[in-house]
Coordinates of C-alpha atoms in Angstrom, one line a residue:
X55 CA 157.2 170.4 89.0
X56 CA 157.1 171.2 85.3
X57 CA 160.9 170.8 84.9
X58 CA 160.9 167.3 86.2
X59 CA 160.5 164.1 84.2
X60 CA 158.8 160.9 85.4
X61 CA 162.2 159.4 85.8
X62 CA 163.4 162.4 87.9
X63 CA 160.4 162.0 90.1
X64 CA 160.9 158.3 90.5
X65 CA 164.5 158.9 91.5
X66 CA 163.3 161.1 94.3
X67 CA 161.8 158.0 95.9
X68 CA 158.5 157.6 97.6
X69 CA 158.0 161.4 98.0
X70 CA 158.5 161.9 94.3
X71 CA 156.1 159.1 93.4
X72 CA 153.5 160.7 95.7
X73 CA 154.0 164.1 94.2
X74 CA 153.5 162.7 90.7
X75 CA 150.5 160.7 91.7
X76 CA 148.6 163.3 93.7
X77 CA 150.4 166.7 93.8
X78 CA 152.4 168.4 96.5
X79 CA 149.7 168.0 99.2
X80 CA 149.6 164.2 98.9
X81 CA 149.5 162.0 101.9
X82 CA 152.3 159.5 102.6
X83 CA 150.0 156.7 101.4
X84 CA 149.9 158.2 97.9
X85 CA 153.4 156.7 97.3
X86 CA 151.5 153.5 96.9
X87 CA 150.2 154.5 93.5
X88 CA 151.3 156.2 90.3
X89 CA 149.2 157.1 87.3
X90 CA 149.9 155.7 83.8
X91 CA 152.3 158.0 82.0
X92 CA 149.8 158.6 79.1
X93 CA 146.7 159.3 81.1
X94 CA 145.9 162.4 83.0
X95 CA 143.8 162.3 86.2
X96 CA 140.5 163.0 84.4
X97 CA 141.0 160.1 81.9
X98 CA 142.1 157.8 84.7
X99 CA 139.1 158.7 86.8
X100 CA 136.8 158.0 83.8
X101 CA 138.4 154.6 83.2
X102 CA 138.0 153.7 86.9
X103 CA 134.3 154.7 86.8
X104 CA 133.8 152.4 83.8
X105 CA 135.7 149.5 85.5
X106 CA 133.5 149.9 88.6
X107 CA 130.4 149.6 86.4
X108 CA 131.8 146.3 85.1
X109 CA 133.1 144.5 88.2
X110 CA 131.4 146.4 91.0
X111 CA 132.8 149.3 93.1
X112 CA 134.2 146.9 95.8
X113 CA 136.5 145.3 93.2
X114 CA 138.3 148.3 91.8
X115 CA 141.1 149.6 94.0
X116 CA 142.1 153.0 92.7
X117 CA 143.0 155.1 95.8
X118 CA 146.3 155.0 97.6
X119 CA 145.0 153.1 100.7
X120 CA 143.4 150.2 98.8
X121 CA 146.2 149.9 96.3
X122 CA 148.9 149.6 99.0
X123 CA 148.7 145.8 99.3
X124 CA 149.6 145.5 95.6
X125 CA 152.9 147.4 96.3
X126 CA 154.2 144.6 98.6
X127 CA 157.3 143.0 97.1
X128 CA 160.4 141.4 98.5
X129 CA 162.5 142.3 95.4
X130 CA 164.6 145.4 95.3
X131 CA 163.1 148.6 93.9
X132 CA 165.4 151.4 95.0
X133 CA 164.1 153.9 92.4
X134 CA 160.4 153.1 92.9
X135 CA 159.9 151.9 89.3
X136 CA 157.3 149.2 90.0
X137 CA 154.4 151.2 91.5
X138 CA 150.8 150.3 90.3
X139 CA 148.1 152.8 89.6
X140 CA 145.4 150.6 91.1
X141 CA 143.9 147.2 90.6
X142 CA 140.7 145.6 89.2
X143 CA 139.4 142.2 90.0
X144 CA 136.9 140.6 87.6
X145 CA 135.0 137.5 88.6
X146 CA 134.3 135.9 85.2
X147 CA 135.6 135.6 81.6
X148 CA 132.8 138.0 80.5
X149 CA 134.1 140.6 83.0
X150 CA 137.6 140.1 81.8
X151 CA 136.4 140.9 78.2
X152 CA 134.6 144.0 79.4
X153 CA 137.7 145.2 81.4
X154 CA 139.9 144.8 78.3
X155 CA 137.4 146.8 76.3
X156 CA 137.7 149.7 78.8
X157 CA 141.5 149.3 78.8
X158 CA 141.7 149.5 75.0
X159 CA 139.5 152.6 74.9
X160 CA 141.7 154.5 77.4
X161 CA 145.0 152.8 76.6
X162 CA 145.1 151.8 80.2
X163 CA 148.0 149.3 80.8
X164 CA 147.0 146.2 82.8
X165 CA 149.5 143.9 84.7
X166 CA 147.9 140.5 85.0
X167 CA 148.3 138.3 88.1
X168 CA 146.6 135.2 89.3
X169 CA 147.2 135.3 93.1
X170 CA 150.0 137.8 93.1
X171 CA 152.3 135.5 95.1
X172 CA 155.2 135.4 92.6
X173 CA 157.7 135.6 95.5
X174 CA 161.3 136.3 94.7
X175 CA 160.2 137.7 91.3
X176 CA 158.1 140.7 92.3
X177 CA 154.8 139.4 93.7
X178 CA 152.0 141.4 92.1
X179 CA 154.1 144.5 91.2
X180 CA 154.2 145.6 87.6
X181 CA 157.3 145.8 85.3
X182 CA 156.8 149.6 85.1
X183 CA 155.0 152.1 87.2
X184 CA 151.4 153.2 86.4
X185 CA 150.0 149.9 85.3
X186 CA 146.8 148.8 86.8
X187 CA 146.9 145.3 88.3
X188 CA 144.4 142.9 86.6
X189 CA 143.9 140.6 89.6
X190 CA 142.2 137.3 88.7
X191 CA 142.0 136.0 92.3
X192 CA 138.1 136.0 92.2
X193 CA 138.1 133.5 89.4
X194 CA 138.8 130.6 91.7
X195 CA 136.7 127.7 90.4
X196 CA 138.0 124.1 90.1
X197 CA 136.0 123.5 86.9
X198 CA 136.6 119.9 86.4
X199 CA 138.6 116.9 87.7
X200 CA 138.4 113.7 85.7
X201 CA 138.8 110.9 88.3
X202 CA 139.6 108.3 85.6
X203 CA 142.2 110.3 83.6
X204 CA 143.6 112.3 86.4
X205 CA 143.2 115.7 84.7
X206 CA 142.2 119.1 86.0
X207 CA 140.8 122.3 84.6
X208 CA 141.0 125.3 86.8
X209 CA 140.7 129.1 86.9
X210 CA 143.6 131.5 87.8
X211 CA 142.6 132.1 91.4
X212 CA 142.7 128.4 92.4
X213 CA 145.6 127.6 94.7
X214 CA 147.6 124.4 95.1
X215 CA 146.0 124.2 98.6
X216 CA 142.5 124.3 97.0
X217 CA 143.5 121.4 94.7
X218 CA 145.0 119.4 97.5
X219 CA 141.9 119.8 99.6
X220 CA 139.7 118.8 96.7
X221 CA 141.6 115.6 96.1
X222 CA 141.5 114.7 99.8
X223 CA 137.8 115.6 100.2
X224 CA 136.9 113.4 97.2
X225 CA 139.3 110.7 98.1
X226 CA 140.9 110.7 94.7
X227 CA 144.1 108.7 94.2
X228 CA 146.2 111.6 92.9
X229 CA 149.0 113.9 94.0
X230 CA 149.2 117.6 93.1
X231 CA 152.8 118.6 92.3
X232 CA 153.7 121.8 94.2
X233 CA 156.3 124.5 94.2
X234 CA 157.9 125.5 97.5
X235 CA 155.2 127.8 98.7
X236 CA 152.3 125.9 97.1
X237 CA 149.5 126.6 99.5
X238 CA 149.3 130.3 98.5
X239 CA 150.1 130.2 94.8
X240 CA 148.2 129.3 91.7
X241 CA 148.8 126.3 89.4
X242 CA 147.9 128.5 86.5
X243 CA 150.2 131.3 87.5
X244 CA 153.1 129.0 88.3
X245 CA 152.7 127.0 85.1
X246 CA 152.6 130.2 83.0
X247 CA 156.0 131.2 84.5
X248 CA 157.3 127.7 83.7
X249 CA 157.8 126.9 87.4
X250 CA 158.7 123.5 88.8
X251 CA 157.8 121.2 91.6
X252 CA 159.5 118.1 93.1
X253 CA 157.6 114.9 92.1
X254 CA 157.9 113.1 88.7
X255 CA 155.3 115.6 87.5
X256 CA 157.6 118.5 88.5
X257 CA 157.8 120.1 85.0
X258 CA 154.6 122.0 85.2
X259 CA 154.4 123.3 81.7
X260 CA 155.1 119.8 80.3
X261 CA 152.2 118.5 82.4
X262 CA 149.9 121.3 81.2
X263 CA 147.2 120.4 78.7
X264 CA 144.9 123.0 77.2
X265 CA 144.3 126.7 77.9
X266 CA 141.5 129.2 77.5
X267 CA 142.9 132.6 76.6
X268 CA 141.2 136.0 76.2
X269 CA 143.1 138.1 73.6
X270 CA 143.5 141.8 74.0
X271 CA 140.5 142.4 71.7
X272 CA 138.2 140.2 73.7
X273 CA 138.5 137.1 71.5
X274 CA 138.4 133.8 73.4
X275 CA 140.8 131.1 72.1
X276 CA 140.9 127.6 73.4
X277 CA 144.1 125.8 72.6
X278 CA 144.7 122.2 71.7
X279 CA 141.5 120.1 71.5
X280 CA 139.5 122.8 73.3
X281 CA 138.4 124.5 70.1
X282 CA 136.7 121.4 68.7
X283 CA 132.9 121.4 69.1
X284 CA 131.8 118.8 71.7
X285 CA 135.4 117.8 72.4
X286 CA 136.0 115.4 75.3
X287 CA 139.8 115.4 75.0
X288 CA 140.8 119.0 75.9
X289 CA 142.7 117.9 78.9
X290 CA 143.8 114.5 77.5
X291 CA 145.7 115.5 74.3
X292 CA 148.1 118.4 74.3
X293 CA 148.8 119.1 70.7
X294 CA 145.6 119.5 68.9
X295 CA 145.9 120.3 65.1
X296 CA 148.2 122.7 63.4
X297 CA 150.8 125.0 65.2
X298 CA 151.1 124.4 68.9
X299 CA 150.5 127.8 70.4
X300 CA 150.2 127.2 74.2
X301 CA 153.9 128.1 74.7
X302 CA 153.5 131.7 73.4
X303 CA 151.1 132.4 76.3
X304 CA 153.8 131.4 78.9
X305 CA 156.2 134.1 80.2
X306 CA 154.5 136.5 77.8
X307 CA 151.9 139.3 77.6
X308 CA 150.0 138.1 74.5
X309 CA 146.7 137.2 76.2
X310 CA 145.0 136.7 79.5
X311 CA 144.8 133.0 80.4
X312 CA 141.5 132.3 82.1
X313 CA 141.5 128.5 82.3
X314 CA 144.3 126.0 82.4
X315 CA 144.2 122.2 82.1
X316 CA 146.9 119.9 83.6
X317 CA 147.6 116.4 84.6
X318 CA 147.7 115.0 88.1
X319 CA 150.2 112.4 89.3
X320 CA 148.7 109.0 90.2
X321 CA 149.5 108.2 93.8
X322 CA 152.2 105.5 93.7
X323 CA 151.8 102.3 95.7
X324 CA 155.2 103.1 97.4
X325 CA 157.4 106.2 97.9
X326 CA 160.8 106.4 99.6
X327 CA 162.5 109.8 100.2
X328 CA 166.3 110.1 100.4
X329 CA 168.9 112.7 101.4
X330 CA 172.5 112.6 100.4
X331 CA 174.8 114.6 102.6
X332 CA 178.1 116.0 101.3
X333 CA 180.4 117.9 103.7
X334 CA 182.3 120.3 101.4
X335 CA 181.4 123.1 99.0
X336 CA 183.8 121.6 96.5
X337 CA 181.7 118.4 96.4
X338 CA 179.1 120.1 94.1
X339 CA 180.6 118.8 90.9
X340 CA 180.7 115.2 92.1
X341 CA 177.1 115.4 93.1
X342 CA 176.0 116.5 89.6
X343 CA 178.1 113.9 87.9
X344 CA 176.6 111.2 90.1
X345 CA 173.0 112.4 89.6
X346 CA 172.9 113.1 85.9
X347 CA 172.8 109.4 84.7
X348 CA 169.9 108.7 87.0
X349 CA 167.9 111.7 85.8
X350 CA 168.6 111.0 82.1
X351 CA 167.5 107.3 82.5
X352 CA 164.6 108.3 84.8
X353 CA 165.7 105.8 87.4
X354 CA 165.4 108.9 89.7
X355 CA 162.2 110.3 88.3
X356 CA 161.6 113.5 90.2
X357 CA 163.1 116.9 90.0
X358 CA 166.1 116.7 92.3
X359 CA 167.0 119.5 94.8
X360 CA 170.6 120.0 95.7
X361 CA 170.4 122.4 98.6
X362 CA 173.2 124.6 99.9
X363 CA 173.6 124.6 103.7
X364 CA 173.1 128.4 104.0
X365 CA 169.8 128.3 102.3
X366 CA 168.6 125.4 104.4
X367 CA 169.6 127.1 107.6
X368 CA 167.8 130.3 106.6
X369 CA 164.5 128.4 106.5
X370 CA 164.4 128.0 110.3
X371 CA 167.2 130.4 111.6
X372 CA 168.2 134.0 111.5
X373 CA 171.5 135.2 110.4
X374 CA 172.4 136.7 113.7
X375 CA 172.3 133.3 115.4
X376 CA 175.2 132.3 113.2
X377 CA 177.1 135.4 112.2
X378 CA 177.0 139.0 113.4
X379 CA 179.4 140.6 110.9
X380 CA 178.4 142.5 107.7
X381 CA 180.6 140.5 105.3
X382 CA 179.4 137.1 103.9
X383 CA 179.1 134.2 106.3
X384 CA 182.3 132.1 105.8
X385 CA 181.8 128.5 104.6
X386 CA 183.5 127.2 107.7
X387 CA 180.9 128.9 109.9
X388 CA 178.0 127.6 107.8
X389 CA 179.5 124.1 107.8
X390 CA 180.0 123.9 111.5
X391 CA 176.4 125.2 112.3
X392 CA 174.9 122.9 109.7
X393 CA 176.5 119.9 111.3
X394 CA 174.7 120.6 114.5
X395 CA 171.4 120.3 112.5
X396 CA 172.3 117.0 110.8
X397 CA 173.1 118.8 107.5
X398 CA 176.0 118.9 105.1
X399 CA 177.3 121.8 103.0
X400 CA 175.2 120.2 100.2
X401 CA 172.0 118.2 100.9
X402 CA 170.5 116.4 97.9
X403 CA 166.9 115.3 98.1
X404 CA 165.3 112.8 95.7
X405 CA 162.8 110.0 96.0
X406 CA 162.0 106.6 94.5
X407 CA 158.4 105.9 93.4
X408 CA 156.5 102.8 92.3
X409 CA 156.2 99.5 94.1
X410 CA 158.2 98.1 97.0
X411 CA 159.9 95.7 94.5
X412 CA 160.9 98.5 92.1
X413 CA 162.3 100.6 94.9
X414 CA 164.2 97.7 96.4
X415 CA 165.8 97.0 93.0
X416 CA 166.9 100.6 92.3
X417 CA 168.0 101.7 95.8
X418 CA 171.3 99.7 95.9
X419 CA 172.3 101.1 92.5
X420 CA 171.7 104.6 93.6
X421 CA 173.4 104.1 96.9
X422 CA 176.6 102.8 95.3
X423 CA 176.8 105.8 93.0
X424 CA 176.4 108.4 95.7
X425 CA 178.6 106.6 98.2
X426 CA 181.3 106.6 95.5
X427 CA 180.9 110.3 95.2
X428 CA 181.7 110.7 98.9
X429 CA 178.1 111.2 100.1
X430 CA 176.2 109.7 102.9
X431 CA 172.9 108.2 101.7
X432 CA 170.2 108.8 104.4
X433 CA 166.6 107.8 104.6
X434 CA 163.7 108.3 107.0
X435 CA 165.3 105.7 109.3
X436 CA 168.3 108.0 110.0
X437 CA 166.6 111.4 109.3
X438 CA 163.0 111.0 110.4
X439 CA 161.9 114.0 112.4
X440 CA 164.7 116.2 111.0
X441 CA 163.0 119.5 110.0
X442 CA 164.7 119.7 106.6
X443 CA 164.2 116.1 105.7
X444 CA 160.5 116.2 106.6
X445 CA 160.1 119.4 104.6
X446 CA 161.5 117.9 101.4
X447 CA 159.7 114.6 102.0
X448 CA 156.5 116.6 101.9
X449 CA 157.5 118.5 98.7
X450 CA 158.3 115.2 97.0
X451 CA 155.0 113.7 97.8
X452 CA 152.8 116.6 96.9
X453 CA 152.1 117.8 100.4
X454 CA 151.5 121.5 101.4
X455 CA 154.3 123.4 103.1
X456 CA 155.2 127.1 103.6
X457 CA 158.4 126.6 105.5
X458 CA 160.6 128.0 102.9
X459 CA 159.1 131.5 103.4
X460 CA 161.3 131.5 106.5
X461 CA 164.3 132.5 104.3
X462 CA 163.0 136.0 104.1
X463 CA 163.6 136.4 107.9
X464 CA 167.4 135.7 107.3
X465 CA 168.3 139.3 106.8
X466 CA 165.3 141.6 107.1
X467 CA 162.6 140.6 104.6
X468 CA 164.3 141.2 101.3
X469 CA 164.6 138.5 98.7
X470 CA 165.1 138.2 95.0
X471 CA 166.0 135.1 93.0
X472 CA 168.5 134.8 90.1
X473 CA 167.9 131.6 88.2
X474 CA 170.6 130.9 85.5
X475 CA 170.4 127.6 83.6
X476 CA 173.3 125.4 82.7
X477 CA 173.9 121.9 81.5
X478 CA 174.0 119.2 84.2
X479 CA 177.8 118.9 84.1
X480 CA 180.0 119.0 87.2
X481 CA 182.6 121.4 85.8
X482 CA 180.1 124.0 84.9
X483 CA 178.4 123.6 88.2
X484 CA 181.7 124.3 90.0
X485 CA 182.3 127.4 87.8
X486 CA 178.8 128.7 88.5
X487 CA 179.3 128.2 92.3
X488 CA 182.6 130.0 92.3
X489 CA 181.3 132.9 90.2
X490 CA 178.2 133.3 92.4
X491 CA 180.3 133.3 95.6
X492 CA 182.7 135.9 94.2
X493 CA 179.9 138.3 93.2
X494 CA 177.9 137.8 96.4
X495 CA 181.1 138.3 98.5
X496 CA 181.7 141.6 96.8
X497 CA 178.4 142.9 98.1
X498 CA 178.7 141.2 101.6
X499 CA 175.8 138.9 100.8
X500 CA 175.5 135.2 101.5
X501 CA 175.6 132.2 99.1
X502 CA 172.0 130.9 99.8
X503 CA 171.2 128.6 96.9
X504 CA 169.6 125.5 95.5
X505 CA 170.3 123.6 92.4
X506 CA 167.3 121.9 90.7
X507 CA 168.5 119.1 88.5
X508 CA 166.3 118.1 85.6
X509 CA 166.9 115.6 82.9
X510 CA 169.9 117.3 81.3
X511 CA 169.9 120.8 82.8
X512 CA 170.2 122.4 86.1
X513 CA 168.7 125.6 87.5
X514 CA 171.0 127.4 89.8
X515 CA 168.5 129.2 92.1
X516 CA 170.5 132.0 93.8
X517 CA 168.5 133.8 96.5
X518 CA 169.8 137.3 97.3
X519 CA 168.7 137.9 100.9
X520 CA 169.0 141.4 102.2
X521 CA 167.4 144.0 104.6
X522 CA 164.4 145.4 102.7
X523 CA 164.0 148.2 105.3
X524 CA 167.5 149.6 104.6
X525 CA 167.8 151.7 101.4
X526 CA 171.5 151.0 101.2
X527 CA 170.9 147.3 101.4
X528 CA 168.2 147.5 98.8
X529 CA 170.5 149.3 96.4
X530 CA 173.2 146.8 97.1
X531 CA 170.9 143.9 96.3
X532 CA 169.7 145.5 93.1
X533 CA 173.3 146.1 92.0
X534 CA 174.2 142.5 92.9
X535 CA 171.5 140.8 90.8
X536 CA 172.3 143.1 87.8
X537 CA 176.0 142.2 88.0
X538 CA 175.1 138.5 88.3
X539 CA 172.8 138.6 85.3
X540 CA 175.4 140.4 83.2
X541 CA 178.4 138.3 84.2
X542 CA 176.6 134.9 84.1
X543 CA 175.0 135.8 80.8
X544 CA 178.4 136.6 79.4
X545 CA 179.4 133.0 80.1
X546 CA 176.3 131.7 78.4
X547 CA 174.3 131.1 81.6
X548 CA 171.2 133.1 81.0
X549 CA 168.3 133.1 83.4
X550 CA 165.1 131.2 82.6
X551 CA 163.0 133.4 84.8
X552 CA 163.5 136.8 86.5
X553 CA 161.8 139.4 88.5
X554 CA 160.0 142.5 87.3
X555 CA 163.1 144.7 88.1
X556 CA 165.4 142.9 85.6
X557 CA 163.1 141.6 82.7
X558 CA 164.7 143.9 80.1
X559 CA 168.2 143.0 81.2
X560 CA 167.6 139.3 80.8
X561 CA 165.6 139.7 77.5
X562 CA 168.7 141.4 76.0
X563 CA 170.7 138.3 76.5
X564 CA 168.4 136.3 74.2
X565 CA 169.3 138.4 71.1
X566 CA 167.6 140.9 68.8
X567 CA 166.0 138.3 66.5
X568 CA 164.2 136.8 69.4
X569 CA 163.1 140.2 70.8
X570 CA 161.9 141.3 67.3
X571 CA 159.8 138.2 66.9
X572 CA 158.2 138.7 70.3
X573 CA 157.5 142.4 69.3
X574 CA 155.9 141.4 66.1
X575 CA 153.6 138.9 67.8
X576 CA 152.8 141.5 70.5
X577 CA 151.8 144.1 67.8
X578 CA 149.6 141.6 66.0
X579 CA 147.7 140.4 69.1
X580 CA 147.8 143.6 71.3
X581 CA 148.1 146.6 69.1
X582 CA 147.3 149.0 71.9
X583 CA 149.9 147.3 74.1
X584 CA 147.6 147.2 77.1
X585 CA 148.5 143.8 78.4
X586 CA 151.4 143.7 80.9
X587 CA 153.8 146.0 79.0
X588 CA 157.4 145.1 79.8
X589 CA 156.8 141.5 80.8
X590 CA 159.8 139.5 79.8
X591 CA 161.0 142.6 78.1
X592 CA 158.1 142.6 75.6
X593 CA 156.5 146.0 75.4

């Protein structure tokens, strides 16, 4: 094997990864791990022994069998470039500090995850092979909930389900804002990726207040008011004094966030969910133009989801029920099947919150605008019991649901998400829709999308659904998302978030000055580059 490089071995697929990890006599399971490029087997074994002394032997996963769960991902990895070397799961801040000390000594790269459920973006897999997963799932304490201020302080392993159950158990008058698969994911992890939910508190980073961060050298930093002795306002006031640094620990690898504060939404006296149904793909521009004034004025206060019919159908149906040909499902086929389920080609979900009087005053204004756009404005009276309406009603009221996981069954378990951002303007929305359909059609993939409409911007969430078990399909999905990133970026529509397989590609679109600044911060805070190298293109 001396004539082969690591890249050559990766290109040989699982067998090559196994050969690199454990030699020619490796078992098939050895493809589940790959050693760091700069460590030989002896140094890696010594590092593992020290990590076991820190966290206990049961919480270091360094053989192929125990590492296998960390390889699970729905995103394409045709060249096997995202294979971990193992995982370590500390239970406390002190253990995190000790793990980092070991990692610095051996130059062992650590890929940090909270629950490892970053679905559509790589789950727990690292940006490059050989990294050991720093799994913070055991740090799962809800440290504090202030019932008066509606603030929370949690560890990385706490899930939205944990938070929801706590609020119910203690009969607290607050809602937790959730992403689409909230029960299994972490508020800390989702916030650090700048994810969104669907209530008026849907911008999770905006609602974040205070962090505890362990730097690469073991230093503990508390942001905002958290560094003040005897402070009682850590979760009440975001900004603190001096430069606001919380942002540099989101979508980065500059530290390990071990505590996160955030605000809970007071449960409103009244809540009314709506769906607006439009019948044609070309209606997308009219929907955005109708919605934008309401989002800018906050008359519609929550993050609005404008759902494409194909994505909606994939939640509860499989592709073969609708279309049995390899090319993209035609719009006419999607439209006809969607009608049988009470859906349009676009289904826009929003809610009104407050008192009965406030909702009664705003509803007629909203109705007139959307009816003028050609939409049917529907409520629980007309849609009650409809699977899709009930799902979005739950999301918009902070309830737990996992129904959107169903989209992975559409075409064989593969899924990656491309999330370009554009201004909330109808013309650009139409242009994005046309470009996405063109590229997906080229690869025989379906236009399964949602638009999330914020105050002045929209996120075009394009889900590339493919057969993960078919190497040709996996390669096709990988080529598709790379073409999308390149061509959308060329139009100024760069992604705000991406999977481990495309972080470098997206980072390039934000320019050399931006990348250089990130590199300088990285070098200052993590000179041995042990923390999640490659995350967001920062090495």
